[in-house]
CSV table of C-alpha atoms and ligand atoms in Angstrom, one decimal:
chain,number,residue,atom,x,y,z
Z,11,UNK,CA,-20.2,7.4,-66.8
Z,12,UNK,CA,-19.4,8.1,-63.2
Z,13,UNK,CA,-16.0,7.6,-61.7
Z,14,UNK,CA,-16.0,4.9,-59.0
Z,15,UNK,CA,-14.1,5.3,-55.7
Z,16,UNK,CA,-11.5,2.5,-55.6
Z,17,UNK,CA,-10.4,3.0,-51.9
Z,18,UNK,CA,-10.1,-0.1,-49.7
Z,19,UNK,CA,-11.6,1.9,-46.8
Z,20,UNK,CA,-15.1,3.2,-46.6
Z,21,UNK,CA,-15.5,6.9,-46.9
Z,22,UNK,CA,-16.2,7.4,-43.2
Z,23,UNK,CA,-12.7,6.3,-42.3
Z,24,UNK,CA,-11.4,9.4,-44.1
Z,25,UNK,CA,-13.7,11.6,-42.1
Z,26,UNK,CA,-12.4,9.9,-38.9
Z,27,UNK,CA,-8.8,10.2,-39.9
Z,28,UNK,CA,-9.4,13.9,-40.6
Z,29,UNK,CA,-11.1,14.3,-37.2
Z,30,UNK,CA,-8.1,12.7,-35.5
Z,31,UNK,CA,-5.7,15.0,-37.3
Z,32,UNK,CA,-7.9,18.0,-36.4
Z,33,UNK,CA,-8.6,17.2,-32.7
Z,34,UNK,CA,-5.7,15.0,-31.7
Z,35,UNK,CA,-5.7,11.7,-29.9
Z,36,UNK,CA,-5.7,11.6,-26.2
Z,37,UNK,CA,-2.9,9.1,-25.9
Z,38,UNK,CA,-0.4,10.0,-28.5
Z,39,UNK,CA,-2.3,8.2,-31.2
Z,40,UNK,CA,-2.2,4.7,-30.0
Z,41,UNK,CA,-3.9,2.5,-27.4
Z,42,UNK,CA,-6.4,3.5,-24.8
Z,43,UNK,CA,-6.5,6.8,-23.0
Z,44,UNK,CA,-4.7,6.8,-19.6
Z,45,UNK,CA,-7.0,5.5,-16.9
Z,46,UNK,CA,-8.2,7.9,-14.2
Z,47,UNK,CA,-9.0,7.2,-10.6
Z,48,UNK,CA,-10.2,10.8,-9.9
Z,49,UNK,CA,-8.4,12.2,-6.9
Z,50,UNK,CA,-6.9,8.8,-6.1
Z,51,UNK,CA,-3.6,7.9,-7.8
Z,52,UNK,CA,-3.4,5.4,-10.6
Z,53,UNK,CA,-0.1,3.5,-10.8
Z,54,UNK,CA,1.2,5.9,-13.5
Z,55,UNK,CA,0.3,8.9,-11.4
Z,56,UNK,CA,1.9,7.4,-8.3
Z,57,UNK,CA,5.0,6.6,-10.3
Z,58,UNK,CA,5.2,10.2,-11.5
Z,59,UNK,CA,4.5,11.7,-8.0
Z,60,UNK,CA,7.2,9.5,-6.3
Z,61,UNK,CA,9.8,10.4,-8.9
Z,62,UNK,CA,8.9,14.1,-8.5
Z,63,UNK,CA,9.2,13.9,-4.8
Z,64,UNK,CA,12.7,12.4,-5.1
Z,65,UNK,CA,13.7,14.9,-7.7
Z,66,UNK,CA,12.5,17.9,-5.7
Z,67,UNK,CA,14.1,16.8,-2.4
Z,68,UNK,CA,17.6,15.6,-3.3
Z,69,UNK,CA,19.6,14.5,-0.3
Z,70,UNK,CA,16.4,13.8,1.6
Z,71,UNK,CA,14.4,11.4,-0.6
Z,72,UNK,CA,15.5,8.6,-2.9
Z,73,UNK,CA,13.4,6.4,-5.0
Z,74,UNK,CA,14.2,2.8,-5.8
Z,75,UNK,CA,12.4,-0.3,-7.0
Z,76,UNK,CA,12.2,-3.2,-4.6
Z,77,UNK,CA,11.2,-5.6,-7.4
Z,78,UNK,CA,8.6,-6.0,-10.1
Z,79,UNK,CA,5.0,-7.2,-10.1
Z,80,UNK,CA,3.9,-10.2,-12.2
Z,81,UNK,CA,3.0,-7.9,-15.1
Z,82,UNK,CA,6.3,-6.1,-14.8
Z,83,UNK,CA,5.5,-2.9,-12.9
Z,84,UNK,CA,8.2,-1.6,-10.6
Z,85,UNK,CA,7.3,-1.7,-6.9
Z,86,UNK,CA,8.5,1.7,-5.9
Z,87,UNK,CA,9.9,2.5,-2.5
Z,88,UNK,CA,10.7,6.0,-1.3
Z,89,UNK,CA,13.4,6.4,1.3
Z,90,UNK,CA,13.3,9.6,3.4
Z,91,UNK,CA,16.2,10.5,5.7
Z,92,UNK,CA,19.0,13.0,6.0
Z,93,UNK,CA,22.0,11.9,3.9
Z,94,UNK,CA,19.6,9.7,2.1
Z,95,UNK,CA,22.2,8.2,-0.2
Z,96,UNK,CA,24.0,6.6,2.7
Z,97,UNK,CA,22.8,3.7,4.8
Z,98,UNK,CA,23.2,5.2,8.2
Z,99,UNK,CA,22.9,3.5,11.6
Z,100,UNK,CA,19.4,5.0,12.2
Z,101,UNK,CA,16.1,3.4,13.0
Z,102,UNK,CA,14.2,2.1,9.9
Z,103,UNK,CA,10.5,2.5,9.9
Z,104,UNK,CA,8.3,1.2,7.1
Z,105,UNK,CA,4.9,2.2,5.9
Z,106,UNK,CA,3.3,0.0,3.2
Z,107,UNK,CA,0.0,0.2,1.4
Z,108,UNK,CA,-1.9,-1.3,-1.5
Z,109,UNK,CA,-1.7,-5.0,-0.8
Z,110,UNK,CA,-5.3,-5.2,-1.8
Z,111,UNK,CA,-6.2,-3.7,-5.2
Z,112,UNK,CA,-9.6,-2.1,-4.3
Z,113,UNK,CA,-8.3,-0.5,-1.1
Z,114,UNK,CA,-7.3,2.8,-2.9
Z,115,UNK,CA,-7.1,4.9,0.3
Z,116,UNK,CA,-4.3,2.6,1.6
Z,117,UNK,CA,-2.1,3.9,-1.2
Z,118,UNK,CA,-2.9,7.5,-0.5
Z,119,UNK,CA,-2.1,7.6,3.2
Z,120,UNK,CA,1.5,6.4,3.0
Z,121,UNK,CA,2.1,8.6,-0.1
Z,122,UNK,CA,0.8,11.6,1.8
Z,123,UNK,CA,2.9,10.8,4.8
Z,124,UNK,CA,5.9,11.0,2.5
Z,125,UNK,CA,4.7,14.3,1.0
Z,126,UNK,CA,4.2,15.7,4.5
Z,127,UNK,CA,7.7,14.8,5.7
Z,128,UNK,CA,9.4,16.2,2.7
Z,129,UNK,CA,7.3,19.4,2.3
Z,130,UNK,CA,7.6,20.3,6.0
Z,131,UNK,CA,11.2,19.2,6.7
Z,132,UNK,CA,12.6,22.7,6.2
Z,133,UNK,CA,9.9,24.5,8.2
Z,134,UNK,CA,8.9,22.1,11.0
Z,135,UNK,CA,11.6,21.3,13.5
Z,136,UNK,CA,9.8,18.2,14.8
Z,137,UNK,CA,9.6,16.8,11.3
Z,138,UNK,CA,13.3,17.6,10.7
Z,139,UNK,CA,14.2,15.8,14.0
Z,140,UNK,CA,12.4,12.6,13.0
Z,141,UNK,CA,13.7,12.6,9.5
Z,142,UNK,CA,17.3,13.3,10.6
Z,143,UNK,CA,17.3,10.4,13.1
Z,144,UNK,CA,15.5,7.7,11.2
Z,145,UNK,CA,15.3,6.1,7.8
Z,146,UNK,CA,11.7,6.1,6.7
Z,147,UNK,CA,10.5,3.9,3.9
Z,148,UNK,CA,7.3,4.3,2.0
Z,149,UNK,CA,6.1,1.5,-0.2
Z,150,UNK,CA,2.6,2.7,-1.1
Z,151,UNK,CA,1.5,0.2,-3.8
Z,152,UNK,CA,2.5,-3.5,-3.3
Z,153,UNK,CA,-0.1,-4.7,-5.8
Z,154,UNK,CA,0.0,-2.4,-8.8
Z,155,UNK,CA,-1.3,-5.0,-11.3
Z,156,UNK,CA,-4.4,-5.6,-9.2
Z,157,UNK,CA,-4.8,-1.8,-8.6
Z,158,UNK,CA,-4.7,-1.1,-12.3
Z,159,UNK,CA,-7.3,-3.8,-12.8
Z,160,UNK,CA,-9.4,-2.2,-10.1
Z,161,UNK,CA,-9.1,1.2,-11.9
Z,162,UNK,CA,-9.7,0.0,-15.4
Z,163,UNK,CA,-11.9,-3.1,-15.2
Z,164,UNK,CA,-13.3,-4.2,-11.9
Z,165,UNK,CA,-13.4,-1.7,-9.0
Z,166,UNK,CA,-13.8,-4.4,-6.4
Z,167,UNK,CA,-10.8,-6.5,-7.4
Z,168,UNK,CA,-8.8,-7.6,-4.4
Z,169,UNK,CA,-6.0,-10.0,-5.3
Z,170,UNK,CA,-3.0,-9.7,-7.7
Z,171,UNK,CA,-3.4,-10.8,-11.3
Z,172,UNK,CA,-1.7,-14.2,-11.3
Z,173,UNK,CA,-3.2,-16.4,-14.0
Z,174,UNK,CA,-4.0,-19.5,-11.9
Z,175,UNK,CA,-4.3,-21.6,-15.1
Z,176,UNK,CA,-7.9,-22.8,-14.4
Z,177,UNK,CA,-9.8,-19.8,-15.6
Z,178,UNK,CA,-9.3,-17.9,-12.3
Z,179,UNK,CA,-6.9,-15.0,-11.6
Z,180,UNK,CA,-5.3,-13.8,-8.5
Z,181,UNK,CA,-3.5,-14.7,-5.3
Z,182,UNK,CA,-4.4,-12.8,-2.0
Z,183,UNK,CA,-1.0,-11.2,-1.3
Z,184,UNK,CA,-2.0,-10.9,2.4
Z,185,UNK,CA,-2.2,-14.6,2.7
Z,186,UNK,CA,1.0,-15.4,0.8
Z,187,UNK,CA,3.6,-14.6,3.5
Z,188,UNK,CA,5.2,-17.6,5.0
Z,189,UNK,CA,4.5,-17.5,8.8
Z,190,UNK,CA,1.9,-20.2,9.4
Z,191,UNK,CA,1.1,-20.1,5.7
Z,192,UNK,CA,-1.9,-22.3,4.9
Z,193,UNK,CA,-3.4,-21.9,8.3
Z,194,UNK,CA,-6.9,-20.8,9.2
Z,195,UNK,CA,-8.5,-17.9,7.3
Z,196,UNK,CA,-6.7,-18.6,4.1
Z,197,UNK,CA,-8.0,-20.7,1.2
Z,198,UNK,CA,-6.4,-23.3,-1.0
Z,199,UNK,CA,-9.1,-22.7,-3.7
Z,200,UNK,CA,-8.0,-20.5,-6.6
Z,201,UNK,CA,-11.5,-19.3,-6.8
Z,202,UNK,CA,-11.4,-17.8,-3.4
Z,203,UNK,CA,-10.8,-14.1,-2.6
Z,204,UNK,CA,-8.4,-15.3,0.1
Z,205,UNK,CA,-6.5,-17.8,-2.1
Z,206,UNK,CA,-3.1,-18.1,-0.5
Z,207,UNK,CA,-1.2,-19.2,-3.6
Z,208,UNK,CA,0.5,-22.5,-4.3
Z,209,UNK,CA,3.3,-21.9,-1.8
Z,210,UNK,CA,4.6,-19.3,0.6
Z,211,UNK,CA,6.0,-16.3,-1.2
Z,212,UNK,CA,4.9,-17.7,-4.6
Z,213,UNK,CA,4.2,-14.2,-5.8
Z,214,UNK,CA,6.9,-11.7,-7.0
Z,215,UNK,CA,5.2,-8.9,-5.0
Z,216,UNK,CA,5.5,-10.7,-1.6
Z,217,UNK,CA,9.0,-11.9,-2.5
Z,218,UNK,CA,10.0,-8.2,-3.1
Z,219,UNK,CA,8.5,-7.1,0.2
Z,220,UNK,CA,10.1,-10.0,2.0
Z,221,UNK,CA,13.6,-9.3,0.6
Z,222,UNK,CA,13.2,-5.6,1.3
Z,223,UNK,CA,12.1,-6.0,4.9
Z,224,UNK,CA,14.8,-8.6,5.6
Z,225,UNK,CA,17.3,-6.1,4.2
Z,226,UNK,CA,16.1,-3.1,6.2
Z,227,UNK,CA,15.1,-4.9,9.4
Z,228,UNK,CA,12.7,-2.1,10.4
Z,229,UNK,CA,12.1,-1.2,14.1
Z,230,UNK,CA,8.3,-0.9,13.3
Z,231,UNK,CA,5.9,-1.2,10.4
Z,232,UNK,CA,2.4,-0.2,9.5
Z,233,UNK,CA,0.6,-1.9,6.7
Z,234,UNK,CA,-2.4,0.1,5.5
Z,235,UNK,CA,-5.6,-1.5,4.4
Z,236,UNK,CA,-9.3,-0.6,4.3
Z,237,UNK,CA,-11.9,-0.6,5.5
Z,238,UNK,CA,-13.3,-0.9,9.1
Z,239,UNK,CA,-11.3,1.6,11.2
Z,240,UNK,CA,-9.2,-0.9,13.2
Z,241,UNK,CA,-5.7,-0.9,14.6
Z,242,UNK,CA,-4.6,-4.6,14.5
Z,243,UNK,CA,-1.6,-6.2,16.0
Z,244,UNK,CA,-0.3,-9.8,15.8
Z,245,UNK,CA,-1.2,-12.5,16.0
Z,246,UNK,CA,-3.7,-13.0,13.2
Z,247,UNK,CA,-3.3,-16.7,12.6
Z,248,UNK,CA,-4.1,-17.7,16.2
Z,249,UNK,CA,-6.1,-16.4,19.1
Z,250,UNK,CA,-3.2,-17.0,21.3
Z,251,UNK,CA,-1.5,-13.8,22.5
Z,252,UNK,CA,1.8,-12.7,21.0
Z,253,UNK,CA,4.9,-12.8,23.2
Z,254,UNK,CA,4.8,-9.0,23.3
Z,255,UNK,CA,1.0,-8.8,23.7
Z,256,UNK,CA,1.2,-6.1,26.4
Z,257,UNK,CA,3.4,-3.8,24.4
Z,258,UNK,CA,1.6,-4.4,21.1
Z,259,UNK,CA,-1.8,-3.7,22.8
Z,260,UNK,CA,-0.5,-0.6,24.5
Z,261,UNK,CA,0.9,0.8,21.2
Z,262,UNK,CA,-2.2,0.0,19.3
Z,263,UNK,CA,-4.3,1.8,21.9
Z,264,UNK,CA,-1.9,4.8,21.6
Z,265,UNK,CA,-2.3,4.7,17.8
Z,266,UNK,CA,-6.1,4.7,18.1
Z,267,UNK,CA,-6.0,7.5,20.6
Z,268,UNK,CA,-3.8,9.6,18.4
Z,269,UNK,CA,-6.1,9.0,15.5
Z,270,UNK,CA,-9.2,9.9,17.5
Z,271,UNK,CA,-7.6,13.1,18.7
Z,272,UNK,CA,-7.6,14.6,15.1
Z,273,UNK,CA,-11.2,14.4,13.9
Z,274,UNK,CA,-12.8,12.4,16.7
Z,275,UNK,CA,-13.1,9.3,14.5
Z,276,UNK,CA,-12.8,6.0,16.3
Z,277,UNK,CA,-10.5,3.2,15.2
Z,278,UNK,CA,-10.7,0.1,17.4
Z,279,UNK,CA,-7.5,-1.4,18.7
Z,280,UNK,CA,-7.5,-5.2,18.9
Z,281,UNK,CA,-5.5,-8.4,18.1
Z,282,UNK,CA,-5.8,-9.2,14.4
Z,283,UNK,CA,-7.4,-12.6,15.2
Z,284,UNK,CA,-10.3,-10.8,16.9
Z,285,UNK,CA,-11.3,-9.4,13.5
Z,286,UNK,CA,-11.0,-12.9,12.1
Z,287,UNK,CA,-8.3,-15.5,11.9
Z,288,UNK,CA,-6.1,-15.1,8.8
Z,289,UNK,CA,-2.8,-16.8,8.1
Z,290,UNK,CA,0.0,-15.5,5.9
Z,291,UNK,CA,-0.3,-11.8,6.4
Z,292,UNK,CA,2.5,-9.2,6.3
Z,293,UNK,CA,2.4,-8.3,10.0
Z,294,UNK,CA,2.4,-11.8,11.4
Z,295,UNK,CA,5.4,-12.6,9.2
Z,296,UNK,CA,7.4,-9.5,10.1
Z,297,UNK,CA,6.6,-9.9,13.8
Z,298,UNK,CA,7.6,-13.6,13.7
Z,299,UNK,CA,10.9,-12.6,11.9
Z,300,UNK,CA,12.0,-9.6,13.9
Z,301,UNK,CA,9.7,-9.4,17.0
Z,302,UNK,CA,9.1,-5.7,16.1
Z,303,UNK,CA,5.7,-3.9,16.4
Z,304,UNK,CA,3.8,-4.5,13.1
Z,305,UNK,CA,0.4,-3.1,12.7
Z,306,UNK,CA,-2.4,-3.4,10.2
Z,307,UNK,CA,-4.4,-0.2,10.1
Z,308,UNK,CA,-7.8,-0.6,8.5
Z,309,UNK,CA,-8.6,2.9,7.3
Z,310,UNK,CA,-12.0,4.6,6.7
Z,311,UNK,CA,-14.8,4.0,6.3
Z,312,UNK,CA,-16.3,2.0,9.3
Z,313,UNK,CA,-18.8,-0.1,7.3
Z,314,UNK,CA,-19.6,-1.7,4.0
Z,315,UNK,CA,-21.4,1.4,2.8
Z,316,UNK,CA,-19.4,3.0,1.2
Z,317,UNK,CA,-16.9,0.2,2.0
Z,318,UNK,CA,-13.9,0.2,-0.4
Z,319,UNK,CA,-15.4,3.1,-2.4
Z,320,UNK,CA,-14.4,5.9,0.1
Z,321,UNK,CA,-15.5,9.2,-1.3
Z,322,UNK,CA,-12.7,11.5,-2.5
Z,323,UNK,CA,-13.4,14.2,0.0
Z,324,UNK,CA,-12.4,11.7,2.8
Z,325,UNK,CA,-8.9,11.2,1.4
Z,326,UNK,CA,-7.4,14.2,3.2
Z,327,UNK,CA,-9.1,13.8,6.5
Z,328,UNK,CA,-8.2,10.1,6.6
Z,329,UNK,CA,-4.5,11.1,6.0
Z,330,UNK,CA,-4.8,13.9,8.6
Z,331,UNK,CA,-6.0,11.6,11.3
Z,332,UNK,CA,-3.4,9.0,10.6
Z,333,UNK,CA,-0.4,11.3,10.4
Z,334,UNK,CA,0.3,11.9,14.2
Z,335,UNK,CA,0.2,8.2,14.9
Z,336,UNK,CA,2.7,7.6,12.0
Z,337,UNK,CA,5.0,10.3,13.4
Z,338,UNK,CA,4.7,8.9,16.9
Z,339,UNK,CA,5.7,5.5,15.7
Z,340,UNK,CA,8.8,7.0,14.0
Z,341,UNK,CA,9.6,8.7,17.3
Z,342,UNK,CA,9.1,5.5,19.2
Z,343,UNK,CA,11.5,3.6,16.9
Z,344,UNK,CA,14.1,6.3,17.3
Z,345,UNK,CA,13.8,6.1,21.1
Z,346,UNK,CA,14.3,2.3,20.9
Z,347,UNK,CA,17.6,2.8,19.0
Z,348,UNK,CA,18.8,5.4,21.5
Z,349,UNK,CA,18.5,3.0,24.5
Z,350,UNK,CA,22.0,2.8,25.9
Z,351,UNK,CA,23.1,-0.6,27.0
B,19,0X9,O1,-8.1,-9.8,5.5
B,19,0X9,C1,-7.1,-9.0,5.4
B,19,0X9,O2,-6.1,-9.3,4.7
B,19,0X9,C2,-7.2,-7.7,6.2
B,19,0X9,N1,-8.5,-7.1,6.0
B,19,0X9,S1,-8.9,-6.6,4.5
B,19,0X9,O3,-10.3,-6.2,4.6
B,19,0X9,N2,-8.2,-5.2,4.2
B,19,0X9,O4,-8.7,-7.5,3.5
B,19,0X9,C3,-7.0,-7.9,7.6
B,19,0X9,C4,-5.7,-8.6,7.9
B,19,0X9,C5,-5.5,-8.7,9.4
B,19,0X9,N3,-4.9,-9.9,9.8
B,19,0X9,C6,-5.5,-10.9,10.3
B,19,0X9,N4,-6.8,-10.8,10.7
B,19,0X9,N5,-4.8,-12.0,10.5
B,20,CA,CA1,20.0,9.6,7.7
B,21,ZN,ZN1,-6.7,-5.2,2.7
């Protein structure tokens, strides 16, 4: 008689097990392989890069978490300044990105600004001057849960990953800030892409940004988004002009001019409300709180094709054209602090 095989598992599992032993498993033997976003950074890659920047530039760069996302990811901030460990009496300037999950380029631009400042500090006297006289904060990914979902599951995801409890997910973080929360251009429907959440600052991500900005009280801020190539200034919740309309407009025009000077790409400066009315965004809230210039820059491309899916070969030129404007804004903030009374 023949000997029967008594194994619980079919024979092919043995072959598979041998194959894994032979060829290894991409992720240490468990779970899914790490997601990839090509030349764009995933959350894990951003985390690693920011820690590497801090480690490679001690005294000049310091990483901290300003809070955690709903799913528990740290919201990383990189501070760049001389004597970085001390809170000096220097102008604070903030560059944030990644409020909206699918706007991958909005993460890359602030990250590359940080890289530029740190990698050129020793060789470029103008960079050194700016960094020595200011405290620059880079918060490149405010919505890591949504970004991860965009990378792994749904490229065009916008909101965070709040379980709304009715089968829908997500709050639009750029409708969740408190100034005129619930006003025009935001939705009370959980199904909407512009769902404002159940209350102002209902989300841990916007709470973290709120607490961080209240703490730092920056002299200026840029919040990067995509797409449309716009330089937007408050107000966004109303067509009425902001109290500092003239200054805001002048600065937005200067930003657009500085951008165009690099690659001859046009970004249109305008009041946020001219794009469309929207209530509860970052820049309206900060401007209402501190009356400091707060801009939303909508990065490349100009139109819905390719829209949010900006080709990788445009990451570097988009950074390049936005760098001088960012440096100018830091310089402007320093000059404000130097005004003698
Ligand atoms: O709608 C937004 O949050 C921003 N555009 S995006 O396509 N990146 O989603 C624009 C916000 C500008 N603010 C106002 N228009 N209030
Ligand atoms: Ca300093
Ligand atoms: Zn956006």
